[in-house]
Amino acid sequence: MAVNSYAADHRAQQWAARAALAAAALAVLLPLGYGGVGGVLLLAAVLAGAALTAAAVWWALTRRGPVRWAAALLAVAAPTAVIVLLATTLLWALPLSLVSWAVAVVAGRYALRSTRKPSTRMKERRTSPPRRPFILMNPRSGGGKVAAFGLKEKAERLGARVVLLDPEQHQDVVALARSAVADGADLLGVAGGDGTQALVAAVAAEHDVPFLVISAGTRNHFAMDLGLDRADPAACLDALTDGVELRVDLGFAGEHPFVNNASFGAYAAVVQDPAYRGDKIGTTWELLPDLLTRQRGPELTARTADTTLTAPQAVLVSNNPYLTADPTGLGRRERLDSGQLGVLGIRVDSAAEAAGLLLDPEPEGLAVLTAREVVVDADSPEIEVGLDGEAALLPAPVHCRIAPGALRVRVPRNRPGVPDAPPRLDWRRLRKLAASVGRTAAPGRSRAS
């Protein structure tokens, strides 16, 4: 019975692979066939438009004055012109081509679902509820989510001791957390941004007490990758009574912790500017020309055990790697317990290289790595760093490392969770599957796989 079920499943995947290949071919050939020789020229125009758009964006980011505004206009006009050209030239063939491509993606992922890596969900552990939880709350975080969702009142009803941070004066959250542990707190929690989360998380890891994440910040990337409800921060408090524990990694830049990432280079320099908090776009727009053209800031070098990145404009070191193979997963981490840092490095020195980032499947200017340790050095005694979005100035070189399983995070048993990453569209594997005969050629089971 199991054999018949497997055979039927394989046949379905085989036909899905054939459908994916046919739909992809139709998506490409339909515009070419509809336009004849003009279709080939149209394809060349699309590629040229994409390259021109990338180059224009580079000029807009690295120039000032009239040239910048002209480049910004070009960055909008070039893709607009391509879209208008496609719509007026291909008529009905364009939407049909787009639908065919969508069918190819859906069918291809269905066909390759057995090649997807086994579920990487983080292991849950049932533990007793905390008896003396301590929670820090920033009333300004996320535009006032603490008050809007009644977080203080709910936490106190559930037995937590809550301390509201005073927006008018600086408070040492690390000292507050350590004092709470000394007074007998058996859980530390934070309703605030990821930068505050990281500081208190390090104290929780140091004393091996559970950590509670409440998604009351602006972006809540750490909460997202833990599978928490970002739309309702109050739901995170359910972990106090009906929760499970996850063991996750914690990143460090020198002795400074981060739950998401440590950034070096252009972005790190921008967040250092005092004007950034009040005018993020204007400050970024003003500083980028000098940063990207290397007229300001140190020259960086990033080294892992087997790779050296020379003179990148930006380096992002993350607590576990970000998904990069699928556009729908950008900005997400599939798991937080791999014991690996993610490393993204970007080096672009011309408009042509900027176009290569968009058009080249493996651009030279983009490095995507994983490592247990990363050393970021500079030709200056100090390096500007963005730690979970917070500005810091650290002595060079900065040794980044990961502490595997250092942090016990208590989360609600019932929560949205982290969606599984779809399988990468591997057209070579799809061709093999479509041409296979019999059970032994199933994806992930054949010798060729």
mmCIF file of C-alpha atoms in Angstrom, residues 250-258 262 264 317 341 374-376 385 387 394-395 397-402:
data_model
loop_
_atom_site.group_PDB
_atom_site.id
_atom_site.type_symbol
_atom_site.label_atom_id
_atom_site.label_comp_id
_atom_site.label_asym_id
_atom_site.label_seq_id
_atom_site.Cartn_x
_atom_site.Cartn_y
_atom_site.Cartn_z
ATOM 1 C CA LEU A 250 23.283 34.645 20.429
ATOM 2 C CA GLY A 251 25.689 36.748 18.398
ATOM 3 C CA PHE A 252 28.498 38.904 19.755
ATOM 4 C CA ALA A 253 30.547 41.696 18.201
ATOM 5 C CA GLY A 254 33.436 41.850 20.610
ATOM 6 C CA GLU A 255 31.617 41.662 23.944
ATOM 7 C CA HIS A 256 28.481 43.350 22.613
ATOM 8 C CA PRO A 257 25.490 41.032 22.000
ATOM 9 C CA PHE A 258 23.116 41.079 19.033
ATOM 10 C CA ALA A 262 25.899 43.639 13.396
ATOM 11 C CA PHE A 264 29.655 47.541 9.292
ATOM 12 C CA VAL A 317 27.088 39.714 10.157
ATOM 13 C CA LEU A 341 26.825 33.386 11.592
ATOM 14 C CA VAL A 374 34.245 36.679 11.523
ATOM 15 C CA VAL A 375 36.923 39.308 12.057
ATOM 16 C CA VAL A 376 36.147 42.785 10.690
ATOM 17 C CA VAL A 385 28.970 49.399 14.021
ATOM 18 C CA LEU A 387 24.165 46.528 16.581
ATOM 19 C CA LEU A 394 34.201 49.597 18.703
ATOM 20 C CA PRO A 395 38.005 49.224 18.659
ATOM 21 C CA PRO A 397 39.516 44.695 14.782
ATOM 22 C CA VAL A 398 36.047 43.505 15.818
ATOM 23 C CA HIS A 399 35.807 39.772 16.465
ATOM 24 C CA CYS A 400 32.269 38.530 15.756
ATOM 25 C CA ARG A 401 31.284 35.139 17.110
ATOM 26 C CA ILE A 402 28.217 33.070 17.805
#
